[in-house]
Short mmCIF file of N, CA and C and ligand atoms in Angstrom, two decimals:
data_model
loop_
_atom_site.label_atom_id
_atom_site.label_comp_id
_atom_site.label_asym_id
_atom_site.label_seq_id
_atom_site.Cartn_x
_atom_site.Cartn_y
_atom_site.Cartn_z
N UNK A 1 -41.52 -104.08 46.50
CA UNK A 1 -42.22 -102.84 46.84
C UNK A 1 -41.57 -101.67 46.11
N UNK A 2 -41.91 -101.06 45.22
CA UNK A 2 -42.07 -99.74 45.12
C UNK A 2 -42.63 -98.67 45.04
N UNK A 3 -41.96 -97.16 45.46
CA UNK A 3 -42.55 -96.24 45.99
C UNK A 3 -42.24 -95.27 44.93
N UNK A 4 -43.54 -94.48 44.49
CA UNK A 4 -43.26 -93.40 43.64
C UNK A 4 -43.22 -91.71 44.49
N UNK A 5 -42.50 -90.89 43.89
CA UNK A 5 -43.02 -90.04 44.54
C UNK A 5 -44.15 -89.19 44.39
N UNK A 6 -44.36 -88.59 45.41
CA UNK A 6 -45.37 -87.91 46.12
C UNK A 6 -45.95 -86.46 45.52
N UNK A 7 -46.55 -86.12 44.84
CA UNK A 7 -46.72 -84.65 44.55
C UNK A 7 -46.88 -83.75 45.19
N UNK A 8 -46.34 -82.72 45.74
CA UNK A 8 -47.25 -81.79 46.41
C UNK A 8 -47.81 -80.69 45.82
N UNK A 9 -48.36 -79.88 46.98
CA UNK A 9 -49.55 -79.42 46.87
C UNK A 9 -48.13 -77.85 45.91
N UNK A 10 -49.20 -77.03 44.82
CA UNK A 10 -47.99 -76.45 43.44
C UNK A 10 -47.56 -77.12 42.96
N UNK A 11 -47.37 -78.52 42.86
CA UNK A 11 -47.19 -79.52 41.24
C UNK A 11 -48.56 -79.25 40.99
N UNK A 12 -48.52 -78.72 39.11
CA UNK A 12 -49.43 -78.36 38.07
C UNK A 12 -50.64 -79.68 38.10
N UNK A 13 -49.62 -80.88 38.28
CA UNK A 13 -50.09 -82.05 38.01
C UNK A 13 -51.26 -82.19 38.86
N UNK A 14 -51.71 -81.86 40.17
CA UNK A 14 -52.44 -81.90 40.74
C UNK A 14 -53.66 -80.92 40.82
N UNK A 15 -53.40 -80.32 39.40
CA UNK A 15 -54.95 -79.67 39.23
C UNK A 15 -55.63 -79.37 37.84
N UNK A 16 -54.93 -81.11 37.61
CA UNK A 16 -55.80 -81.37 35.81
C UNK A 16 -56.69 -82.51 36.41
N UNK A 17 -57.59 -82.28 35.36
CA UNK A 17 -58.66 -83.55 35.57
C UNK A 17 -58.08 -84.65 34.86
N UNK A 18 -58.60 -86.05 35.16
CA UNK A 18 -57.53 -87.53 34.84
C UNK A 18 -58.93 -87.77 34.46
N UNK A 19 -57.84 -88.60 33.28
CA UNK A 19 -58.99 -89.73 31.81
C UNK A 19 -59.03 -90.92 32.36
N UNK A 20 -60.23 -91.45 31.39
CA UNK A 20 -60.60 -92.63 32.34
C UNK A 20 -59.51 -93.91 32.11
N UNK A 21 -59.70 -94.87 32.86
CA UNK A 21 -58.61 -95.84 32.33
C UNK A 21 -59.65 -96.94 31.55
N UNK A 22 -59.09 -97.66 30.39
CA UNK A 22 -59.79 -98.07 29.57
C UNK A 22 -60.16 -99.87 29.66
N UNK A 23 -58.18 -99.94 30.02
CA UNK A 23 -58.52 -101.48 30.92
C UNK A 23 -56.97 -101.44 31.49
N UNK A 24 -56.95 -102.73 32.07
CA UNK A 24 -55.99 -103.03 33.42
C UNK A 24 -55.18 -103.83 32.28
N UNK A 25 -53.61 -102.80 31.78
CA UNK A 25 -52.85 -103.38 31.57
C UNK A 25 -51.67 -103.46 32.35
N UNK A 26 -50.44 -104.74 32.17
CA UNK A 26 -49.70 -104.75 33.08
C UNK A 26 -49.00 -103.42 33.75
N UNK A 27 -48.97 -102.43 33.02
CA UNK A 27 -48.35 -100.90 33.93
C UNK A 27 -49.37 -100.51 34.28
N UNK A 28 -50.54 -100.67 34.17
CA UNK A 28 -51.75 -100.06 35.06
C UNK A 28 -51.61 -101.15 36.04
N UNK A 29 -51.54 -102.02 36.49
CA UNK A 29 -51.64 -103.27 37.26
C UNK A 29 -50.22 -102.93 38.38
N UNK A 30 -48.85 -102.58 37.61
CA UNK A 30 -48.08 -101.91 38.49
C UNK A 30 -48.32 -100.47 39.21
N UNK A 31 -49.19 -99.73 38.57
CA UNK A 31 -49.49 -98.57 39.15
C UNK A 31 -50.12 -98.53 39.93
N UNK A 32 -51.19 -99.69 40.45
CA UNK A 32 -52.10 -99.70 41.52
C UNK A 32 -51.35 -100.44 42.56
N UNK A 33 -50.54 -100.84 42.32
CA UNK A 33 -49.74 -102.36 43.34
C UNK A 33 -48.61 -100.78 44.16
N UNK A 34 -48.04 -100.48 43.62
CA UNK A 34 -46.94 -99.14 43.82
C UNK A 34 -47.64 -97.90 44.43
N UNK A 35 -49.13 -97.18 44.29
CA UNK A 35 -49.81 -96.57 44.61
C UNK A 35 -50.09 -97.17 46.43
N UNK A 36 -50.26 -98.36 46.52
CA UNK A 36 -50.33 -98.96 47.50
C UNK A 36 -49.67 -99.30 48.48
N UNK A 37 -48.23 -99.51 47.77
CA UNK A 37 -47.11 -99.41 48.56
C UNK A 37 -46.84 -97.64 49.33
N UNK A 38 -47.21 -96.81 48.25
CA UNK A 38 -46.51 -95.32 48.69
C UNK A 38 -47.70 -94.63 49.91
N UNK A 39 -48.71 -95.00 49.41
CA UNK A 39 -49.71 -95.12 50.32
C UNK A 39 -49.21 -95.00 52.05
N UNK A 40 -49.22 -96.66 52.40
CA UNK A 40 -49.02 -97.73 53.25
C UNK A 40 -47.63 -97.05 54.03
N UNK A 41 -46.75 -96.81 52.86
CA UNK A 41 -45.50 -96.09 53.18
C UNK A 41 -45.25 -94.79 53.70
N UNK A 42 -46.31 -93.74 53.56
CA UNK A 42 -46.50 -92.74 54.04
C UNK A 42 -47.37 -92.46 55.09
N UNK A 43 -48.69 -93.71 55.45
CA UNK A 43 -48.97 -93.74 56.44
C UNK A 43 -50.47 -92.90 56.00
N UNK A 44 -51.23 -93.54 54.77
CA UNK A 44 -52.17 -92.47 54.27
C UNK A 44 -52.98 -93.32 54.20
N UNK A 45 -54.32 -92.68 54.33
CA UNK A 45 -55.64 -93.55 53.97
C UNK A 45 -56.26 -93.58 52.79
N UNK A 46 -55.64 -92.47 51.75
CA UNK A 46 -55.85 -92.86 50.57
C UNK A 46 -55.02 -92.12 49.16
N UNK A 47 -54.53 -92.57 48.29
CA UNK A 47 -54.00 -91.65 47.69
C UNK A 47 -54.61 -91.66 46.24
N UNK A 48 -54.29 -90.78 45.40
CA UNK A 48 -55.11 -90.88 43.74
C UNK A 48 -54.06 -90.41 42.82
N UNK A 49 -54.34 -91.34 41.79
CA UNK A 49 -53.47 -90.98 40.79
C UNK A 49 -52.58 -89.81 40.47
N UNK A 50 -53.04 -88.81 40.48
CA UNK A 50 -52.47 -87.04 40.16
C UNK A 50 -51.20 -86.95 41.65
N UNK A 51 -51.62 -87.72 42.67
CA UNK A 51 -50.47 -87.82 43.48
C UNK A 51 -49.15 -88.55 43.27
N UNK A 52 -49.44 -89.05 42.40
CA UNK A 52 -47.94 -89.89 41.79
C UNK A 52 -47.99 -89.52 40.43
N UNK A 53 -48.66 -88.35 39.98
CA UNK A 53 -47.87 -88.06 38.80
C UNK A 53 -48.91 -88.74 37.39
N UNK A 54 -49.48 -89.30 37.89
CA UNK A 54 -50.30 -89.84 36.60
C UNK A 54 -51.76 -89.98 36.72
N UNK A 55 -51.91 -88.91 35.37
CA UNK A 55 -53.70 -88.46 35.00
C UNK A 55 -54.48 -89.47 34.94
N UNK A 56 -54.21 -90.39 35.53
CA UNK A 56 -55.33 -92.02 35.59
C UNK A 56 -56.40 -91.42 36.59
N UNK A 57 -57.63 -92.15 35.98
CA UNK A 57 -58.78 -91.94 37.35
C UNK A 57 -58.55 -93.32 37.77
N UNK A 58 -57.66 -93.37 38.85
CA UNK A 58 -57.58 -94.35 39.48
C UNK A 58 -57.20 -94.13 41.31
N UNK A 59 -57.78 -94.31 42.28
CA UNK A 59 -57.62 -94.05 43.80
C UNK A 59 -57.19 -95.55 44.40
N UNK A 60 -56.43 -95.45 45.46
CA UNK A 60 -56.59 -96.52 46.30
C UNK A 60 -56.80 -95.68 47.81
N UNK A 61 -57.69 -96.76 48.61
CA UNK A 61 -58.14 -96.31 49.90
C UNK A 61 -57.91 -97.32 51.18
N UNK A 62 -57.27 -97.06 52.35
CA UNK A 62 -57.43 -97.73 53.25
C UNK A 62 -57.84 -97.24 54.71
N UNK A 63 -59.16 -97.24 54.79
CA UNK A 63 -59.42 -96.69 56.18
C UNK A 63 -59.16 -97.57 57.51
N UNK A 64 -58.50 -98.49 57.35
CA UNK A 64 -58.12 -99.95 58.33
C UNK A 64 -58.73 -101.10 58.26
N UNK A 65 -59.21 -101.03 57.00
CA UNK A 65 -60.14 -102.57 56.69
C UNK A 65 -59.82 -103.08 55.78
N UNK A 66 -58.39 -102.37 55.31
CA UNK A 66 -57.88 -103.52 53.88
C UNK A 66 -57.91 -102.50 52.54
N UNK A 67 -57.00 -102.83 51.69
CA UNK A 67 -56.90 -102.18 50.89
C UNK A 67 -58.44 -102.10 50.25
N UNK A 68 -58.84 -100.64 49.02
CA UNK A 68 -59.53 -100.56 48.36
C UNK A 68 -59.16 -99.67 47.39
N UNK A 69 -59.44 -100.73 46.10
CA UNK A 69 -58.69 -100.09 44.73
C UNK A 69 -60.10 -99.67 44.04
N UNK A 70 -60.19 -98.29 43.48
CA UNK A 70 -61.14 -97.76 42.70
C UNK A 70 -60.88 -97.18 41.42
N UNK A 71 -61.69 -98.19 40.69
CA UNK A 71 -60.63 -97.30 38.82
C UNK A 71 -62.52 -96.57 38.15
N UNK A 72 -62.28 -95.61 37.69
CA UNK A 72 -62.95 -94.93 37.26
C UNK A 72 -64.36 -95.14 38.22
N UNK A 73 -63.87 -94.19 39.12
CA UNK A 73 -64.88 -94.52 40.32
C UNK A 73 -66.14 -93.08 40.43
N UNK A 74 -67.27 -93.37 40.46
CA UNK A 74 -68.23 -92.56 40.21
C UNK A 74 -69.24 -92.69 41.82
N UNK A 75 -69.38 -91.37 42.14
CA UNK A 75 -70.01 -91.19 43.48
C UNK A 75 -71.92 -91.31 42.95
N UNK A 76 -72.88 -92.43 43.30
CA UNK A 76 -74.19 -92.66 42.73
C UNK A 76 -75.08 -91.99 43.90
N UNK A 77 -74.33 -91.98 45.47
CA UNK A 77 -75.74 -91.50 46.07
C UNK A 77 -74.32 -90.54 47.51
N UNK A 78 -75.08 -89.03 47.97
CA UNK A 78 -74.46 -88.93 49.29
C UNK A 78 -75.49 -88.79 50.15
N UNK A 79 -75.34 -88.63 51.31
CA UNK A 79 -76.58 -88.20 52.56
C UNK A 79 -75.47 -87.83 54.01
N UNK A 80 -76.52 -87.00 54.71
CA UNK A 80 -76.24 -86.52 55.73
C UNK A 80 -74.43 -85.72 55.46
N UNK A 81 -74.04 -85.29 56.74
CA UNK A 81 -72.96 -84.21 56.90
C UNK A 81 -71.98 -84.73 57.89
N UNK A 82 -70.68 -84.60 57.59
CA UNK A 82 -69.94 -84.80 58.64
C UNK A 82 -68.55 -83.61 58.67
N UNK A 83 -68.40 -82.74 59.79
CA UNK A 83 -67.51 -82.18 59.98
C UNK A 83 -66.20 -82.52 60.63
N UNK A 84 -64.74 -82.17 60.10
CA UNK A 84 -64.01 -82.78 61.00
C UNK A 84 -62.57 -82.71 60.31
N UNK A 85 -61.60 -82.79 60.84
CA UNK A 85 -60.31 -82.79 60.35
C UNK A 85 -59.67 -83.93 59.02
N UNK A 86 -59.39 -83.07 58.30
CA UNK A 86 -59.08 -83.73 57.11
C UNK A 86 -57.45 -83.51 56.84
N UNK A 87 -56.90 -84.04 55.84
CA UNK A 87 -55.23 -84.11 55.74
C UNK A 87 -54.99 -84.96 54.50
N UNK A 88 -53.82 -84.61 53.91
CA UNK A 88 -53.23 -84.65 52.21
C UNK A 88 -52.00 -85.20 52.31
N UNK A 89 -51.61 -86.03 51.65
CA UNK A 89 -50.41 -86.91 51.74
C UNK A 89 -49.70 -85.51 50.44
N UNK A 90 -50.32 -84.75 50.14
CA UNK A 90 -49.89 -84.01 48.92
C UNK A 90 -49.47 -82.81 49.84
N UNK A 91 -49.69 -82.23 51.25
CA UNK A 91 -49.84 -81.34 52.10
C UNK A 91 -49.22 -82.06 53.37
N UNK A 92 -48.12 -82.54 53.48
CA UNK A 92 -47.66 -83.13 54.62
C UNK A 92 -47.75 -82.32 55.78
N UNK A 93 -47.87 -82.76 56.85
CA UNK A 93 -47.74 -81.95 58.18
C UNK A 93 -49.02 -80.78 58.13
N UNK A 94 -49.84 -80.58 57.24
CA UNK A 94 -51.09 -80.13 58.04
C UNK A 94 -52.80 -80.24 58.06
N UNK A 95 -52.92 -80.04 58.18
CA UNK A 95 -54.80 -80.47 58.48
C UNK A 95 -55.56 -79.36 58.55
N UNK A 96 -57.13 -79.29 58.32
CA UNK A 96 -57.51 -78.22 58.45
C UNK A 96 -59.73 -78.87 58.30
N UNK A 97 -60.21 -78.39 58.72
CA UNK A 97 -61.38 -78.75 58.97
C UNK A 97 -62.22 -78.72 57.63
N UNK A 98 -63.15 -80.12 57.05
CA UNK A 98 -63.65 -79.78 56.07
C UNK A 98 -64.92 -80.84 56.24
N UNK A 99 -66.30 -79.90 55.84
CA UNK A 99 -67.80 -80.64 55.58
C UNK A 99 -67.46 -81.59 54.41
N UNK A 100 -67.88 -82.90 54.98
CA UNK A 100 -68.36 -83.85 53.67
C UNK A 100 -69.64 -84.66 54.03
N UNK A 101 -69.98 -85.19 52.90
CA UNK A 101 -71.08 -86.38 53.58
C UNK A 101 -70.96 -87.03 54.32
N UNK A 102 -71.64 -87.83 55.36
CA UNK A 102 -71.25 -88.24 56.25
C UNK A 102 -71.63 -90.30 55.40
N UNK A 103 -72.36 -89.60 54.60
CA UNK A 103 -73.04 -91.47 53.49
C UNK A 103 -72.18 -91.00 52.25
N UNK A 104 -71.46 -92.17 51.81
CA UNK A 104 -71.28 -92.27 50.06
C UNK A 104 -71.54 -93.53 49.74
N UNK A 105 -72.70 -93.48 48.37
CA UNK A 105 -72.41 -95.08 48.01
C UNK A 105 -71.60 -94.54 46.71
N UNK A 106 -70.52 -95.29 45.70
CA UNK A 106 -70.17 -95.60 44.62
C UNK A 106 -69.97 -96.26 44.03
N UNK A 107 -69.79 -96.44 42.59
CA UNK A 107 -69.52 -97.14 42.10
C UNK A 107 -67.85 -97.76 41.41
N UNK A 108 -67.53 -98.31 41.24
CA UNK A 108 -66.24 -98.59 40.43
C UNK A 108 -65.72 -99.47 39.71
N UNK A 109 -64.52 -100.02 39.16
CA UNK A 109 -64.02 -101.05 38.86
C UNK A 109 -62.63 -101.44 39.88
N UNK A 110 -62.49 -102.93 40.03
CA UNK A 110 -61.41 -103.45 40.93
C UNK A 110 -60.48 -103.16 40.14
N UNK A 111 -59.10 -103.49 40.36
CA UNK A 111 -57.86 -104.11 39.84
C UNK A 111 -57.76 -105.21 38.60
N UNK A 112 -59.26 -105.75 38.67
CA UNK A 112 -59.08 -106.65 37.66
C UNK A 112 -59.70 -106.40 36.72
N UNK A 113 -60.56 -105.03 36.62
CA UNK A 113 -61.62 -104.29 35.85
C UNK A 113 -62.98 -105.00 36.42
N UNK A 114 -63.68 -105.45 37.23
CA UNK A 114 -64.83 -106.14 37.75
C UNK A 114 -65.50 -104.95 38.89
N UNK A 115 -66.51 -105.04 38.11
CA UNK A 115 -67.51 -103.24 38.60
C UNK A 115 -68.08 -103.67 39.78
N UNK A 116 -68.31 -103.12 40.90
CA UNK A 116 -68.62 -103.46 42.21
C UNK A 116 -68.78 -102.02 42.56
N UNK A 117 -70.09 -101.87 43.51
CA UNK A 117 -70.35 -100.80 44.12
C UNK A 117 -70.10 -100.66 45.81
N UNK A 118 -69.56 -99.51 46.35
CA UNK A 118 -69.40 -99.84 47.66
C UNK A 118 -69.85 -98.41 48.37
N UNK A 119 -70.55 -99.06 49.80
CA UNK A 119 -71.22 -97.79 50.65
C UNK A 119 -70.38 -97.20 51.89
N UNK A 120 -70.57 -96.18 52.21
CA UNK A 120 -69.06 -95.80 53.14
C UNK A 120 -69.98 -94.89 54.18
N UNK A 121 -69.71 -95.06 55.73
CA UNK A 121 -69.76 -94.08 56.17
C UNK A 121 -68.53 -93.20 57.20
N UNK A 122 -69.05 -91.90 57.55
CA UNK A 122 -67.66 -91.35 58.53
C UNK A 122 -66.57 -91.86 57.29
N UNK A 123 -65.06 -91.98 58.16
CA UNK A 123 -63.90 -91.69 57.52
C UNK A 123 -64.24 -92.12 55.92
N UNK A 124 -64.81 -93.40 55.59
CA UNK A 124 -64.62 -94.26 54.49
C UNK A 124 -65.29 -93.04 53.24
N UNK A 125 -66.73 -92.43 53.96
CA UNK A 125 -67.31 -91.56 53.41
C UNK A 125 -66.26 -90.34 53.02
N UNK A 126 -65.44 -90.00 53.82
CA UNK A 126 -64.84 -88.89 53.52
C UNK A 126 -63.73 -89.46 52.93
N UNK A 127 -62.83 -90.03 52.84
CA UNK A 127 -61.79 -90.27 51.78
C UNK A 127 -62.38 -90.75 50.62
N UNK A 128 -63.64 -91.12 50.30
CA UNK A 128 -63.92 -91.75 48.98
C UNK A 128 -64.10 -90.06 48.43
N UNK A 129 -64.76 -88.97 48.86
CA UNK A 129 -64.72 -87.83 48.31
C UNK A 129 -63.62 -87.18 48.17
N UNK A 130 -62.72 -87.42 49.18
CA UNK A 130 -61.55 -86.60 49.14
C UNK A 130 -60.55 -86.68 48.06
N UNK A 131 -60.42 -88.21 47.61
CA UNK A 131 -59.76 -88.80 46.84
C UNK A 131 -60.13 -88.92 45.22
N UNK A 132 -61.76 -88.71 45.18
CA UNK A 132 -62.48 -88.56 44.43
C UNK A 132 -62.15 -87.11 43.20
N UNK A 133 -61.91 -86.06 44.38
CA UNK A 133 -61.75 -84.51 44.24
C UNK A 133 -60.56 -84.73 43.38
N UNK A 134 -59.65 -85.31 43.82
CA UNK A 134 -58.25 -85.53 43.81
C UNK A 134 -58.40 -85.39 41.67
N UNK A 135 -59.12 -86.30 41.18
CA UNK A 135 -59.43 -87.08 39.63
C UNK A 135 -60.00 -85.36 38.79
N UNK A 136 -60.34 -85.10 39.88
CA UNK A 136 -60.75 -83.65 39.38
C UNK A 136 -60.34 -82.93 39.25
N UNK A 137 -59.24 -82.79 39.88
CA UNK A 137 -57.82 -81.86 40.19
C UNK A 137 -58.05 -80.93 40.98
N UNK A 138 -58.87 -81.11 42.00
CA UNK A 138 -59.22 -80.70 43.55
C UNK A 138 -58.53 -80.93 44.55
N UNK A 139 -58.28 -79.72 45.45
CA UNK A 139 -57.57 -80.16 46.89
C UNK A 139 -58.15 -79.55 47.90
N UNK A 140 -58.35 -80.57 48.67
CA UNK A 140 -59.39 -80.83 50.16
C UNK A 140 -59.07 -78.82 50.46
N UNK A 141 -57.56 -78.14 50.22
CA UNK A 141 -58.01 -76.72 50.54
C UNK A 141 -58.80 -76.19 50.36
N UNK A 142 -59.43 -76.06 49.28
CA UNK A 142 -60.63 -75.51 48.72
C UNK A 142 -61.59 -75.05 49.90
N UNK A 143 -62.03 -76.51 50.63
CA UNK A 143 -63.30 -76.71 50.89
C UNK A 143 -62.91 -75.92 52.22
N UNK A 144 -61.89 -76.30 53.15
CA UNK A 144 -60.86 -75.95 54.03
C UNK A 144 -61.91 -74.41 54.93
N UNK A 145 -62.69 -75.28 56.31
CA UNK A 145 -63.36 -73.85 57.02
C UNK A 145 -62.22 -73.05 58.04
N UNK A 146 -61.80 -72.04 57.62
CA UNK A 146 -60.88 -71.38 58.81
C UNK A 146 -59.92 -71.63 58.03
N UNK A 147 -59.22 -71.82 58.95
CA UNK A 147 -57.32 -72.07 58.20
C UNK A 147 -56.81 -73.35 58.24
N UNK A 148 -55.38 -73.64 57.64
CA UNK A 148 -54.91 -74.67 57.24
C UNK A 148 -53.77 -74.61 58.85
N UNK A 149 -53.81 -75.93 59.73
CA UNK A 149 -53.30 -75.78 60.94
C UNK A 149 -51.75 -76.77 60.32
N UNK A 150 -50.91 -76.50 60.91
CA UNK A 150 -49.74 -77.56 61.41
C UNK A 150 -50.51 -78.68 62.36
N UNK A 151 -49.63 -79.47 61.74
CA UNK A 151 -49.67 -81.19 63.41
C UNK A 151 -48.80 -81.94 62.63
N UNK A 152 -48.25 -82.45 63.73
CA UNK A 152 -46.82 -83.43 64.19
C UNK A 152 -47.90 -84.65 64.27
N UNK A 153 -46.97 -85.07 63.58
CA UNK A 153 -47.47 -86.71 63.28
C UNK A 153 -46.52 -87.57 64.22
N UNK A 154 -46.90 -88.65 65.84
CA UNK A 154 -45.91 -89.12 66.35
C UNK A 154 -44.80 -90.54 65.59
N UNK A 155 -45.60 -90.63 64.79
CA UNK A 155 -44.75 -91.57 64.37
C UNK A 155 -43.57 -91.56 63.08
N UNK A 156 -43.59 -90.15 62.90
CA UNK A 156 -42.46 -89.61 62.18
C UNK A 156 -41.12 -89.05 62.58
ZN1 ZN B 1 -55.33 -85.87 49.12
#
């Protein structure tokens, strides 16, 4: 297992847009395996490349159903609205309320470069955008209605 670190929110790095990846070579293959670990390790449902430092369009996501690796991942359809507390492994310790779709379908490539499309709703819907933003060099503040709150996480 290894863990890279974490960017936060004022690293530059997190507000360039990331090139596409072209194919899955063995350090791209470690970067998604390690992305996963720091993930898992921090207790996040999804993290994206620009969070560890490297302009890859590459995300991994876990809303509690198992890892999901997305390499040059493209949003094809959204619908409906969902409001609700959102949070940044790049922004530790706070949260703050943000509209997303409440439907995403997308598209992507696995880990092994093999294109597969997947449909999300609620949380899955909102970290595939959130994480999405991320490739863009977007942070969930932006969108952010009201203010950015503190919360204590109990298992820290
Ligand atoms: Zn984030």
């Amino acid at each position: 297992m290894a863990l890279r670190t974490i960017r936060l929110q004022g690293d530059p790095v997190l507000e360039k847009r990331c090139r596409e990846v072209a194919e899955i070579t063995p350090k791209i293959s470690e970067l998604i395996e390690d992305m996963k670990d720091t993930m898992y390790d921090a207790n996040g449902v999804g993290l994206a490349g620009p969070q560890v430092g490297v302009l890859k369009r590459i995300v991994v996501i876990d809303v509690g159903d198992g890892p999901i690796v997305m390499v040059n991942p493209q949003i094809l359809e959204t619908a409906g609205e969902q409001t609700g507390d959102e949070g940044c492994l790049s922004l530790p310790g706070k949260a703050g309320t943000v509209t997303r779709p409440n439907y995403v379908k997308a598209r992507a490539y696995d880990e092994n470069m093999q294109q597969y499309e997947i449909e999300g709703e609620e949380l899955l819907a909102r970290a595939i955008c959130h994480e999405l933003d991320h490739l863009e060099g977007h942070l969930y503040t932006e969108l952010v209605e009201g203010k950015l709150r503190d919360v204590t996480y109990e298992d820290e």
